[in-house]
Amino acid sequence: MAKKKRFLTAVMADGYSKTIGPTAAPFTHYWRIVADLGGGRIEVFWGHAKSLKEAASKKAAAADAALQRGWKDYRFEVVELTESAEPPR
């Protein structure tokens, strides 16, 4: 039997909203890295995870990436996803 498809939405502290779906994947959290490349340039990396522990593990990778890529600064954020049967409007 096929799993029920649903939409997952993450709302970040700065008001940014990201919707994932339709999906049957068991994602529970959304993570985002906002990297300051210097000179007014910013790059955003994001993903979703099946647990808070999995999402939080990306923080160490972000620190390594900052060193390797020479980022001036970065913000790492994790939020819980909310589920809905229909996409937000």
A tleap script that builds the chain and sets N, CA, C and O, in Angstrom:
source leaprc.protein.ff14SB
mol = sequence {
  NMET ALA LYS LYS LYS ARG PHE LEU THR ALA
  VAL MET ALA ASP GLY TYR SER LYS THR ILE
  GLY PRO THR ALA ALA PRO PHE THR HIE TYR
  TRP ARG ILE VAL ALA ASP LEU GLY GLY GLY
  ARG ILE GLU VAL PHE TRP GLY HIE ALA LYS
  SER LEU LYS GLU ALA ALA SER LYS LYS ALA
  ALA ALA ALA ASP ALA ALA LEU GLN ARG GLY
  TRP LYS ASP TYR ARG PHE GLU VAL VAL GLU
  LEU THR GLU SER ALA GLU PRO PRO CARG
}
set mol.1.N position { 0.832 -1.180 0.000 }
set mol.1.CA position { 0.000 0.000 0.000 }
set mol.1.C position { 0.879 1.246 0.000 }
set mol.1.O position { 1.843 1.321 0.762 }
set mol.2.N position { 0.567 2.198 -0.822 }
set mol.2.CA position { 1.353 3.426 -0.939 }
set mol.2.C position { 1.167 4.310 0.288 }
set mol.2.O position { 0.080 4.391 0.861 }
set mol.3.N position { 2.251 4.965 0.670 }
set mol.3.CA position { 2.174 5.885 1.805 }
set mol.3.C position { 1.442 7.152 1.391 }
set mol.3.O position { 1.467 7.553 0.228 }
set mol.4.N position { 0.800 7.764 2.353 }
set mol.4.CA position { 0.056 8.998 2.119 }
set mol.4.C position { 1.019 10.147 1.802 }
set mol.4.O position { 1.995 10.365 2.519 }
set mol.5.N position { 0.738 10.865 0.738 }
set mol.5.CA position { 1.551 12.026 0.366 }
set mol.5.C position { 1.107 13.227 1.200 }
set mol.5.O position { -0.082 13.413 1.461 }
set mol.6.N position { 2.078 14.036 1.611 }
set mol.6.CA position { 1.778 15.208 2.426 }
set mol.6.C position { 2.730 16.334 2.088 }
set mol.6.O position { 3.741 16.117 1.419 }
set mol.7.N position { 2.423 17.513 2.537 }
set mol.7.CA position { 3.264 18.683 2.344 }
set mol.7.C position { 3.882 19.055 3.686 }
set mol.7.O position { 3.209 19.025 4.716 }
set mol.8.N position { 5.156 19.401 3.670 }
set mol.8.CA position { 5.871 19.774 4.878 }
set mol.8.C position { 6.341 21.216 4.741 }
set mol.8.O position { 6.890 21.596 3.707 }
set mol.9.N position { 6.129 22.010 5.771 }
set mol.9.CA position { 6.502 23.420 5.718 }
set mol.9.C position { 7.406 23.778 6.889 }
set mol.9.O position { 7.147 23.405 8.033 }
set mol.10.N position { 8.466 24.507 6.581 }
set mol.10.CA position { 9.382 25.032 7.586 }
set mol.10.C position { 9.251 26.547 7.579 }
set mol.10.O position { 9.250 27.166 6.515 }
set mol.11.N position { 9.142 27.146 8.757 }
set mol.11.CA position { 9.115 28.597 8.882 }
set mol.11.C position { 10.297 28.996 9.757 }
set mol.11.O position { 10.358 28.656 10.938 }
set mol.12.N position { 11.233 29.722 9.155 }
set mol.12.CA position { 12.446 30.122 9.863 }
set mol.12.C position { 12.183 31.350 10.738 }
set mol.12.O position { 11.168 32.028 10.575 }
set mol.13.N position { 13.092 31.631 11.656 }
set mol.13.CA position { 12.947 32.751 12.587 }
set mol.13.C position { 12.842 34.093 11.862 }
set mol.13.O position { 12.194 35.012 12.361 }
set mol.14.N position { 13.473 34.215 10.693 }
set mol.14.CA position { 13.429 35.470 9.943 }
set mol.14.C position { 12.187 35.588 9.061 }
set mol.14.O position { 12.049 36.554 8.310 }
set mol.15.N position { 11.274 34.599 9.149 }
set mol.15.CA position { 10.029 34.648 8.393 }
set mol.15.C position { 10.058 33.888 7.081 }
set mol.15.O position { 9.014 33.719 6.451 }
set mol.16.N position { 11.231 33.423 6.649 }
set mol.16.CA position { 11.336 32.656 5.410 }
set mol.16.C position { 10.566 31.352 5.571 }
set mol.16.O position { 10.658 30.694 6.607 }
set mol.17.N position { 9.812 30.984 4.551 }
set mol.17.CA position { 9.015 29.763 4.577 }
set mol.17.C position { 9.404 28.879 3.394 }
set mol.17.O position { 9.529 29.360 2.268 }
set mol.18.N position { 9.594 27.585 3.655 }
set mol.18.CA position { 9.963 26.621 2.622 }
set mol.18.C position { 8.995 25.452 2.714 }
set mol.18.O position { 8.804 24.886 3.791 }
set mol.19.N position { 8.380 25.085 1.586 }
set mol.19.CA position { 7.477 23.945 1.545 }
set mol.19.C position { 8.087 22.829 0.720 }
set mol.19.O position { 8.620 23.060 -0.365 }
set mol.20.N position { 8.003 21.615 1.250 }
set mol.20.CA position { 8.529 20.420 0.606 }
set mol.20.C position { 7.343 19.501 0.322 }
set mol.20.O position { 6.508 19.279 1.199 }
set mol.21.N position { 7.264 18.973 -0.882 }
set mol.21.CA position { 6.206 18.004 -1.128 }
set mol.21.C position { 5.532 18.209 -2.461 }
set mol.21.O position { 5.813 19.174 -3.171 }
set mol.22.N position { 4.656 17.310 -2.794 }
set mol.22.CA position { 4.158 16.231 -1.941 }
set mol.22.C position { 5.211 15.134 -1.753 }
set mol.22.O position { 5.951 14.795 -2.676 }
set mol.23.N position { 5.255 14.595 -0.539 }
set mol.23.CA position { 6.222 13.555 -0.221 }
set mol.23.C position { 5.632 12.568 0.776 }
set mol.23.O position { 4.747 12.906 1.562 }
set mol.24.N position { 6.134 11.364 0.728 }
set mol.24.CA position { 5.782 10.353 1.713 }
set mol.24.C position { 6.974 10.087 2.630 }
set mol.24.O position { 6.889 9.266 3.544 }
set mol.25.N position { 8.085 10.782 2.385 }
set mol.25.CA position { 9.299 10.597 3.181 }
set mol.25.C position { 9.064 11.050 4.626 }
set mol.25.O position { 8.300 11.985 4.868 }
set mol.26.N position { 9.715 10.391 5.578 }
set mol.26.CA position { 9.478 10.699 6.995 }
set mol.26.C position { 10.306 11.861 7.543 }
set mol.26.O position { 10.851 11.760 8.642 }
set mol.27.N position { 10.408 12.949 6.803 }
set mol.27.CA position { 11.194 14.096 7.271 }
set mol.27.C position { 10.502 14.786 8.438 }
set mol.27.O position { 9.278 14.916 8.457 }
set mol.28.N position { 11.301 15.231 9.419 }
set mol.28.CA position { 10.756 15.923 10.595 }
set mol.28.C position { 11.352 17.307 10.805 }
set mol.28.O position { 10.742 18.146 11.467 }
set mol.29.N position { 12.547 17.560 10.246 }
set mol.29.CA position { 13.238 18.832 10.476 }
set mol.29.C position { 13.856 19.371 9.176 }
set mol.29.O position { 14.157 18.625 8.244 }
set mol.30.N position { 14.027 20.677 9.160 }
set mol.30.CA position { 14.615 21.402 8.031 }
set mol.30.C position { 15.828 22.151 8.574 }
set mol.30.O position { 15.746 22.766 9.637 }
set mol.31.N position { 16.947 22.108 7.863 }
set mol.31.CA position { 18.127 22.860 8.279 }
set mol.31.C position { 18.546 23.813 7.165 }
set mol.31.O position { 18.304 23.570 5.983 }
set mol.32.N position { 19.185 24.910 7.584 }
set mol.32.CA position { 19.621 25.917 6.616 }
set mol.32.C position { 20.935 26.525 7.097 }
set mol.32.O position { 21.107 26.815 8.281 }
set mol.33.N position { 21.853 26.710 6.157 }
set mol.33.CA position { 23.106 27.418 6.411 }
set mol.33.C position { 23.098 28.655 5.535 }
set mol.33.O position { 22.957 28.554 4.316 }
set mol.34.N position { 23.248 29.818 6.143 }
set mol.34.CA position { 23.359 31.073 5.404 }
set mol.34.C position { 24.815 31.511 5.548 }
set mol.34.O position { 25.245 31.937 6.620 }
set mol.35.N position { 25.562 31.400 4.456 }
set mol.35.CA position { 27.000 31.676 4.467 }
set mol.35.C position { 27.291 33.070 3.921 }
set mol.35.O position { 26.821 33.440 2.845 }
set mol.36.N position { 28.072 33.836 4.678 }
set mol.36.CA position { 28.539 35.155 4.244 }
set mol.36.C position { 29.878 34.948 3.545 }
set mol.36.O position { 30.878 34.611 4.179 }
set mol.37.N position { 29.883 35.155 2.226 }
set mol.37.CA position { 31.084 34.927 1.429 }
set mol.37.C position { 32.001 36.139 1.400 }
set mol.37.O position { 33.115 36.067 0.880 }
set mol.38.N position { 31.540 37.249 1.955 }
set mol.38.CA position { 32.303 38.489 1.927 }
set mol.38.C position { 31.916 39.319 0.723 }
set mol.38.O position { 31.379 38.795 -0.253 }
set mol.39.N position { 32.182 40.600 0.788 }
set mol.39.CA position { 31.857 41.490 -0.321 }
set mol.39.C position { 30.365 41.605 -0.587 }
set mol.39.O position { 29.953 41.902 -1.709 }
set mol.40.N position { 29.549 41.370 0.442 }
set mol.40.CA position { 28.102 41.483 0.267 }
set mol.40.C position { 27.452 40.269 -0.371 }
set mol.40.O position { 26.253 40.284 -0.648 }
set mol.41.N position { 28.223 39.221 -0.607 }
set mol.41.CA position { 27.678 38.007 -1.229 }
set mol.41.C position { 27.268 36.997 -0.155 }
set mol.41.O position { 27.966 36.805 0.841 }
set mol.42.N position { 26.125 36.361 -0.383 }
set mol.42.CA position { 25.604 35.352 0.534 }
set mol.42.C position { 25.202 34.126 -0.262 }
set mol.42.O position { 24.701 34.239 -1.381 }
set mol.43.N position { 25.422 32.963 0.313 }
set mol.43.CA position { 24.993 31.712 -0.306 }
set mol.43.C position { 24.199 30.925 0.727 }
set mol.43.O position { 24.534 30.930 1.912 }
set mol.44.N position { 23.138 30.243 0.273 }
set mol.44.CA position { 22.273 29.491 1.174 }
set mol.44.C position { 22.305 28.009 0.794 }
set mol.44.O position { 22.164 27.644 -0.373 }
set mol.45.N position { 22.494 27.171 1.811 }
set mol.45.CA position { 22.457 25.721 1.661 }
set mol.45.C position { 21.350 25.216 2.571 }
set mol.45.O position { 21.178 25.735 3.673 }
set mol.46.N position { 20.601 24.222 2.137 }
set mol.46.CA position { 19.503 23.731 2.955 }
set mol.46.C position { 19.260 22.256 2.709 }
set mol.46.O position { 19.755 21.678 1.742 }
set mol.47.N position { 18.494 21.662 3.597 }
set mol.47.CA position { 18.128 20.264 3.443 }
set mol.47.C position { 17.104 19.873 4.489 }
set mol.47.O position { 16.727 20.683 5.336 }
set mol.48.N position { 16.659 18.646 4.428 }
set mol.48.CA position { 15.699 18.151 5.393 }
set mol.48.C position { 16.232 16.835 5.956 }
set mol.48.O position { 17.031 16.149 5.318 }
set mol.49.N position { 15.772 16.495 7.168 }
set mol.49.CA position { 16.295 15.324 7.861 }
set mol.49.C position { 15.168 14.550 8.523 }
set mol.49.O position { 14.062 15.060 8.706 }
set mol.50.N position { 15.470 13.315 8.875 }
set mol.50.CA position { 14.471 12.442 9.486 }
set mol.50.C position { 14.431 12.546 11.004 }
set mol.50.O position { 13.600 11.905 11.649 }
set mol.51.N position { 15.332 13.356 11.585 }
set mol.51.CA position { 15.334 13.556 13.036 }
set mol.51.C position { 16.086 14.846 13.366 }
set mol.51.O position { 16.842 15.369 12.547 }
set mol.52.N position { 15.864 15.339 14.565 }
set mol.52.CA position { 16.592 16.524 15.024 }
set mol.52.C position { 18.077 16.208 15.128 }
set mol.52.O position { 18.916 17.041 14.784 }
set mol.53.N position { 18.406 15.013 15.597 }
set mol.53.CA position { 19.809 14.605 15.723 }
set mol.53.C position { 20.510 14.621 14.363 }
set mol.53.O position { 21.636 15.106 14.249 }
set mol.54.N position { 19.850 14.095 13.338 }
set mol.54.CA position { 20.424 14.082 11.988 }
set mol.54.C position { 20.617 15.507 11.473 }
set mol.54.O position { 21.653 15.819 10.887 }
set mol.55.N position { 19.627 16.370 11.689 }
set mol.55.CA position { 19.734 17.757 11.226 }
set mol.55.C position { 20.853 18.496 11.960 }
set mol.55.O position { 21.627 19.231 11.346 }
set mol.56.N position { 20.934 18.297 13.277 }
set mol.56.CA position { 21.955 18.980 14.070 }
set mol.56.C position { 23.359 18.520 13.700 }
set mol.56.O position { 24.321 19.265 13.886 }
set mol.57.N position { 23.488 17.312 13.181 }
set mol.57.CA position { 24.807 16.804 12.797 }
set mol.57.C position { 25.407 17.602 11.640 }
set mol.57.O position { 26.616 17.548 11.415 }
set mol.58.N position { 24.593 18.323 10.921 }
set mol.58.CA position { 25.081 19.143 9.801 }
set mol.58.C position { 25.871 20.355 10.290 }
set mol.58.O position { 26.596 20.977 9.513 }
set mol.59.N position { 25.735 20.692 11.573 }
set mol.59.CA position { 26.431 21.859 12.118 }
set mol.59.C position { 27.950 21.687 12.049 }
set mol.59.O position { 28.669 22.633 11.726 }
set mol.60.N position { 28.433 20.491 12.348 }
set mol.60.CA position { 29.875 20.228 12.261 }
set mol.60.C position { 30.347 20.344 10.817 }
set mol.60.O position { 31.427 20.873 10.553 }
set mol.61.N position { 29.537 19.849 9.882 }
set mol.61.CA position { 29.886 19.961 8.463 }
set mol.61.C position { 29.925 21.425 8.031 }
set mol.61.O position { 30.744 21.806 7.194 }
set mol.62.N position { 29.045 22.241 8.599 }
set mol.62.CA position { 29.033 23.666 8.265 }
set mol.62.C position { 30.322 24.343 8.728 }
set mol.62.O position { 30.877 25.181 8.018 }
set mol.63.N position { 30.791 23.980 9.907 }
set mol.63.CA position { 32.043 24.557 10.418 }
set mol.63.C position { 33.215 24.175 9.516 }
set mol.63.O position { 34.074 25.006 9.219 }
set mol.64.N position { 33.246 22.921 9.086 }
set mol.64.CA position { 34.300 22.482 8.161 }
set mol.64.C position { 34.217 23.220 6.828 }
set mol.64.O position { 35.237 23.640 6.280 }
set mol.65.N position { 33.009 23.374 6.313 }
set mol.65.CA position { 32.820 24.074 5.036 }
set mol.65.C position { 33.269 25.524 5.146 }
set mol.65.O position { 33.863 26.063 4.213 }
set mol.66.N position { 32.987 26.161 6.285 }
set mol.66.CA position { 33.390 27.555 6.481 }
set mol.66.C position { 34.904 27.696 6.395 }
set mol.66.O position { 35.411 28.642 5.793 }
set mol.67.N position { 35.616 26.764 6.993 }
set mol.67.CA position { 37.082 26.802 6.941 }
set mol.67.C position { 37.597 26.512 5.536 }
set mol.67.O position { 38.467 27.226 5.037 }
set mol.68.N position { 37.073 25.480 4.899 }
set mol.68.CA position { 37.540 25.078 3.566 }
set mol.68.C position { 37.249 26.122 2.507 }
set mol.68.O position { 38.059 26.345 1.608 }
set mol.69.N position { 36.088 26.765 2.613 }
set mol.69.CA position { 35.656 27.690 1.562 }
set mol.69.C position { 35.935 29.151 1.878 }
set mol.69.O position { 35.683 30.027 1.051 }
set mol.70.N position { 36.454 29.415 3.070 }
set mol.70.CA position { 36.829 30.781 3.422 }
set mol.70.C position { 35.656 31.715 3.677 }
set mol.70.O position { 35.746 32.912 3.406 }
set mol.71.N position { 34.555 31.178 4.197 }
set mol.71.CA position { 33.410 32.031 4.519 }
set mol.71.C position { 33.797 33.017 5.609 }
set mol.71.O position { 34.542 32.673 6.526 }
set mol.72.N position { 33.300 34.222 5.512 }
set mol.72.CA position { 33.547 35.234 6.536 }
set mol.72.C position { 32.766 34.904 7.805 }
set mol.72.O position { 33.255 35.115 8.915 }
set mol.73.N position { 31.551 34.386 7.637 }
set mol.73.CA position { 30.683 34.024 8.751 }
set mol.73.C position { 29.574 33.126 8.210 }
set mol.73.O position { 29.389 33.032 6.996 }
set mol.74.N position { 28.847 32.476 9.085 }
set mol.74.CA position { 27.692 31.681 8.655 }
set mol.74.C position { 26.722 31.507 9.816 }
set mol.74.O position { 27.103 31.596 10.983 }
set mol.75.N position { 25.461 31.259 9.471 }
set mol.75.CA position { 24.415 30.951 10.452 }
set mol.75.C position { 23.887 29.566 10.139 }
set mol.75.O position { 23.597 29.251 8.984 }
set mol.76.N position { 23.762 28.740 11.161 }
set mol.76.CA position { 23.178 27.414 11.009 }
set mol.76.C position { 21.885 27.386 11.809 }
set mol.76.O position { 21.872 27.728 12.991 }
set mol.77.N position { 20.797 26.979 11.163 }
set mol.77.CA position { 19.479 26.984 11.801 }
set mol.77.C position { 18.767 25.661 11.522 }
set mol.77.O position { 18.902 25.084 10.443 }
set mol.78.N position { 18.009 25.192 12.513 }
set mol.78.CA position { 17.189 23.988 12.368 }
set mol.78.C position { 15.803 24.310 12.905 }
set mol.78.O position { 15.671 24.903 13.975 }
set mol.79.N position { 14.759 23.917 12.158 }
set mol.79.CA position { 13.382 24.067 12.640 }
set mol.79.C position { 12.609 22.781 12.359 }
set mol.79.O position { 12.952 22.013 11.460 }
set mol.80.N position { 11.568 22.569 13.142 }
set mol.80.CA position { 10.706 21.414 12.948 }
set mol.80.C position { 9.751 21.686 11.789 }
set mol.80.O position { 9.259 22.803 11.631 }
set mol.81.N position { 9.495 20.677 10.993 }
set mol.81.CA position { 8.561 20.788 9.876 }
set mol.81.C position { 7.131 20.585 10.372 }
set mol.81.O position { 6.884 19.786 11.275 }
set mol.82.N position { 6.197 21.315 9.774 }
set mol.82.CA position { 4.781 21.099 10.066 }
set mol.82.C position { 4.153 20.444 8.847 }
set mol.82.O position { 4.531 20.725 7.710 }
set mol.83.N position { 3.203 19.580 9.097 }
set mol.83.CA position { 2.593 18.769 8.042 }
set mol.83.C position { 1.207 19.282 7.685 }
set mol.83.O position { 0.451 19.731 8.547 }
set mol.84.N position { 0.887 19.207 6.395 }
set mol.84.CA position { -0.464 19.525 5.930 }
set mol.84.C position { -0.819 18.607 4.747 }
set mol.84.O position { 0.060 18.087 4.060 }
set mol.85.N position { -2.105 18.428 4.535 }
set mol.85.CA position { -2.558 17.558 3.440 }
set mol.85.C position { -2.535 18.279 2.101 }
set mol.85.O position { -2.447 17.645 1.050 }
set mol.86.N position { -2.615 19.610 2.140 }
set mol.86.CA position { -2.631 20.409 0.905 }
set mol.86.C position { -1.508 21.449 0.951 }
set mol.86.O position { -1.073 21.851 2.030 }
set mol.87.N position { -1.045 21.878 -0.217 }
set mol.87.CA position { 0.021 22.894 -0.236 }
set mol.87.C position { -0.501 24.228 0.283 }
set mol.87.O position { -1.666 24.564 0.068 }
set mol.88.N position { 0.358 24.998 0.972 }
set mol.88.CA position { -0.065 26.332 1.425 }
set mol.88.C position { -0.275 27.255 0.242 }
set mol.88.O position { 0.342 27.081 -0.808 }
set mol.89.N position { -1.125 28.213 0.409 }
set mol.89.CA position { -1.407 29.175 -0.678 }
set mol.89.C position { -0.695 30.464 -0.440 }
set mol.89.O position { -0.810 31.391 -1.242 }
savepdb mol mol.pdb
quit
